[in-house]
C-alpha cells in the first residue's frame, strides 16, 4: 500500500483511535460511549433525560421499524479490510450472537429505551446489516477485527448497535421533543385571543323542550354581532333562516356550504355554523354553543372544547344538560372565568305509560317508533303499510332536505301520514309533532373511546333526549307519552329514565395539523396513521380531558397512504367526514386524492362521468342506499371544494346537482314502503336461495342409491332458509300454509324436470345424455 493511500485511510479513522486511545476500545462500555463523535456522543444525555422525565413509558408496539439497506461495494474499496484484514462472516456471526445474549447489553439497551421487543428487532436488523454488507464503515470493521483477535471486548459493539437502532427506530432519538409537542395539559393557553378578554359565561341548563335554547338565541338576536355553534347542519340552517326572517342578516357556514347574505359578499355580523367550523379569532358580542354536553363525545367532543375555550365573545351562552355544569365550571376555573347557571323546567308534561304497545295494531296518530338500525326501520315501515297506514321515515344517512321533507309530511295535519318511523336522528335538529315515543328496542350499537363497537342499552341522556321529542310546546300535542314496543323492555325503560344523569367527567381534545407536522419533522419516514398512534400514545392530558378517538382519521390515512401528497394536504383529506361503511364513498375519497396528486382538477364534467349521472329513481331499497352514497360523495366534493378551490372548482354547480339528487331521494323515501315491498317480493317470488338449496338437495337425492319404489323424502331446510322463512312469516308476508305449499310446488317441479331429463333416452352405459338446447352453452 502506498504511503499516500495509507495516510488517507488513517485520516478517516475516529479521532480517538488516531490519538492512540486503543485502551478505549478495550475498556468497559461506559467509558467507550464518549469515544465516538456525532450522535453517539449525545446518547448518555438522552438516556438520562428519558429516565428522569417522569413520563409514562411509551407503547413500543407502535414503533414501526424502518428498513436500513446493507452497504454495497464502495468506490474506494473495503478500507477496513485494507487496514486490517477481511472479516470472516462465521466469526462475526458468533461475535454478534454472543453480544445479543449478554444480559449487561440487554440492560444497557433498556436504559436507552430499547425494551425486549425493540432490542430483538434492532439486533436482527443490525446482524443482517453487518453480515449482508459488502463493506462496512472503517470504525466498526476495525472493532470487529479487534474482537476476533481478543484485542477488544464484545461490549464495544454497543455504540454501533445503538446508532443502528436509532436509524430503524427514529423515535428513540427524539422522545423528549415528541413529548413536548404532544403535551396537551393546558388547552386554555392555545387560545390567546380568548384569554385576552374577560368573557361572561352563562349556562342555560334544562331538559329537552324547556326553552333553554330559545332564551340563548334571543340574546344572540339582540346582539350587535354573534355566532351560533350547533351540532348539526339542520340546526345551523334553522338559526340561519330564523335570523334572516327576523331581519337580522346572518351568514351560514358548514363544512360543505358557505352562504353570504350580503350582495357584495361581505361577511354579516351574525353567523350560524356547525361547531367544527366556528372561528376562534373573530370577535363577537354574543356566542351560543348548543348541546354543550357533547363535549364528552368520543369522536367530536374536541370541537365543543375548542369552542368553549377559544371563542372570542363578550358573552358565551351554553345550552345543554345539567350533567355538564360541573365540568364546564372546572374547565373555566383555569381561565379565571365564572359560570352563571340559569335552570329551566320542561314546558309540557311527559309521562311513561304503564303498558307497552306490543302490536302495531295499537298505533295511533302522532306515534313515533324509534329504531336503532336501518333494517328495523324498513321492517316496521313495511308492517305498518300492510295494516293500511302510511308512515314517514327519518334516519341518519338521509340528506338534510329529505329529512325536512319527511318531517313536514308527518307534521302536516292534512297529510294522511300520521306515523313516524325514525332512528335517534330525531333527537336534535328537527321540530316534530309527536304525541307518543315508542322504543322499538333499547339496545343501540355504539363506539367507545377505544374505537370498540359495543351493544348496550341506551344511556339516560340518550333516552331523555329521544323521549323529550314527545309533546313539544310548539306542536299540536301539549302532553307527551313514552313507552316501548315490547312488554319486557318497559321496566328497563322506566329504570333508565328515572336514573340521575351521570356527571360528565372529561372533555375531548384533538391534535392540530401543526402538531402533526412537527411530529412528522422528527419522524419523516413514518406514515400518517402511525404518527397519529404515536402522538396519542405520547400525549399527556389532565384528568379533565381525553384525546378523542381517531379511528376514522386513521382509516382515511391508511386508505390514501400510497398516494403521493404533502403532509398538510394528506391531513386535510383525512379530516374529511366520510361514512367508512359506504364502499363507494371510501373509493371516492381515494379517487379524489389520486386526481389531486396528479394535479388534475376535479371538474363538474369529470364528476358527472364518475357518478354516472343522470341517475334513475330507485326501484328498490338497494338503489335508494346507492343514491344516498352518491349524495355523500357530492358532500365530500363540496367539503373539499372549500379547502382546495383550485382543484375542486365547480362547487356551485355540484350543489345544484346535489339538489336534483335530493329530490330523487325524496321521491324514493316518499315511496319507501313500495321499494321495501318490491325488494321483499323479489326474494319471495324468485326464492333464489330456496331454489338453489332444493336443486342441490334433489341432485343429492338422485345420486343416492334408492329402490325404485321407495318414496323420496322431502328435503330438509337449512338454517338460512329457516331464518328467511321465519322472518317472512313474522312480517306477515308468508303464512306457514303458504310455505308448505311453496315447498310442495318446488318438489313437484323438480320431479317433473327429472322425468323430462331421463325420458329422452339413455346411452349404452346407462348414463343420461344431455339434451342440447339452442341457447345452451
XYZ file of C-alpha atoms in Angstrom, residues 16-17 20-36 143 146 151-153 155-156 159:
27
model
C -9.705 8.636 19.475
C -8.030 5.846 17.538
C -3.640 6.163 20.258
C -6.653 5.624 22.521
C -6.689 1.912 21.956
C -7.492 1.381 25.601
C -10.854 2.974 24.979
C -11.793 0.140 22.657
C -10.883 -2.485 25.204
C -12.390 -0.605 28.125
C -15.857 -1.193 29.613
C -18.841 0.035 27.616
C -19.490 3.089 29.801
C -16.039 4.520 29.087
C -16.309 3.728 25.403
C -19.517 5.692 24.694
C -17.715 9.031 24.656
C -15.002 7.891 22.233
C -17.190 8.348 19.128
C -13.669 -3.081 16.207
C -10.071 -6.480 17.195
C -7.954 -7.098 21.372
C -11.368 -5.639 22.182
C -14.419 -6.662 24.166
C -19.439 -4.953 24.525
C -17.609 -2.399 22.380
C -22.341 2.200 20.321
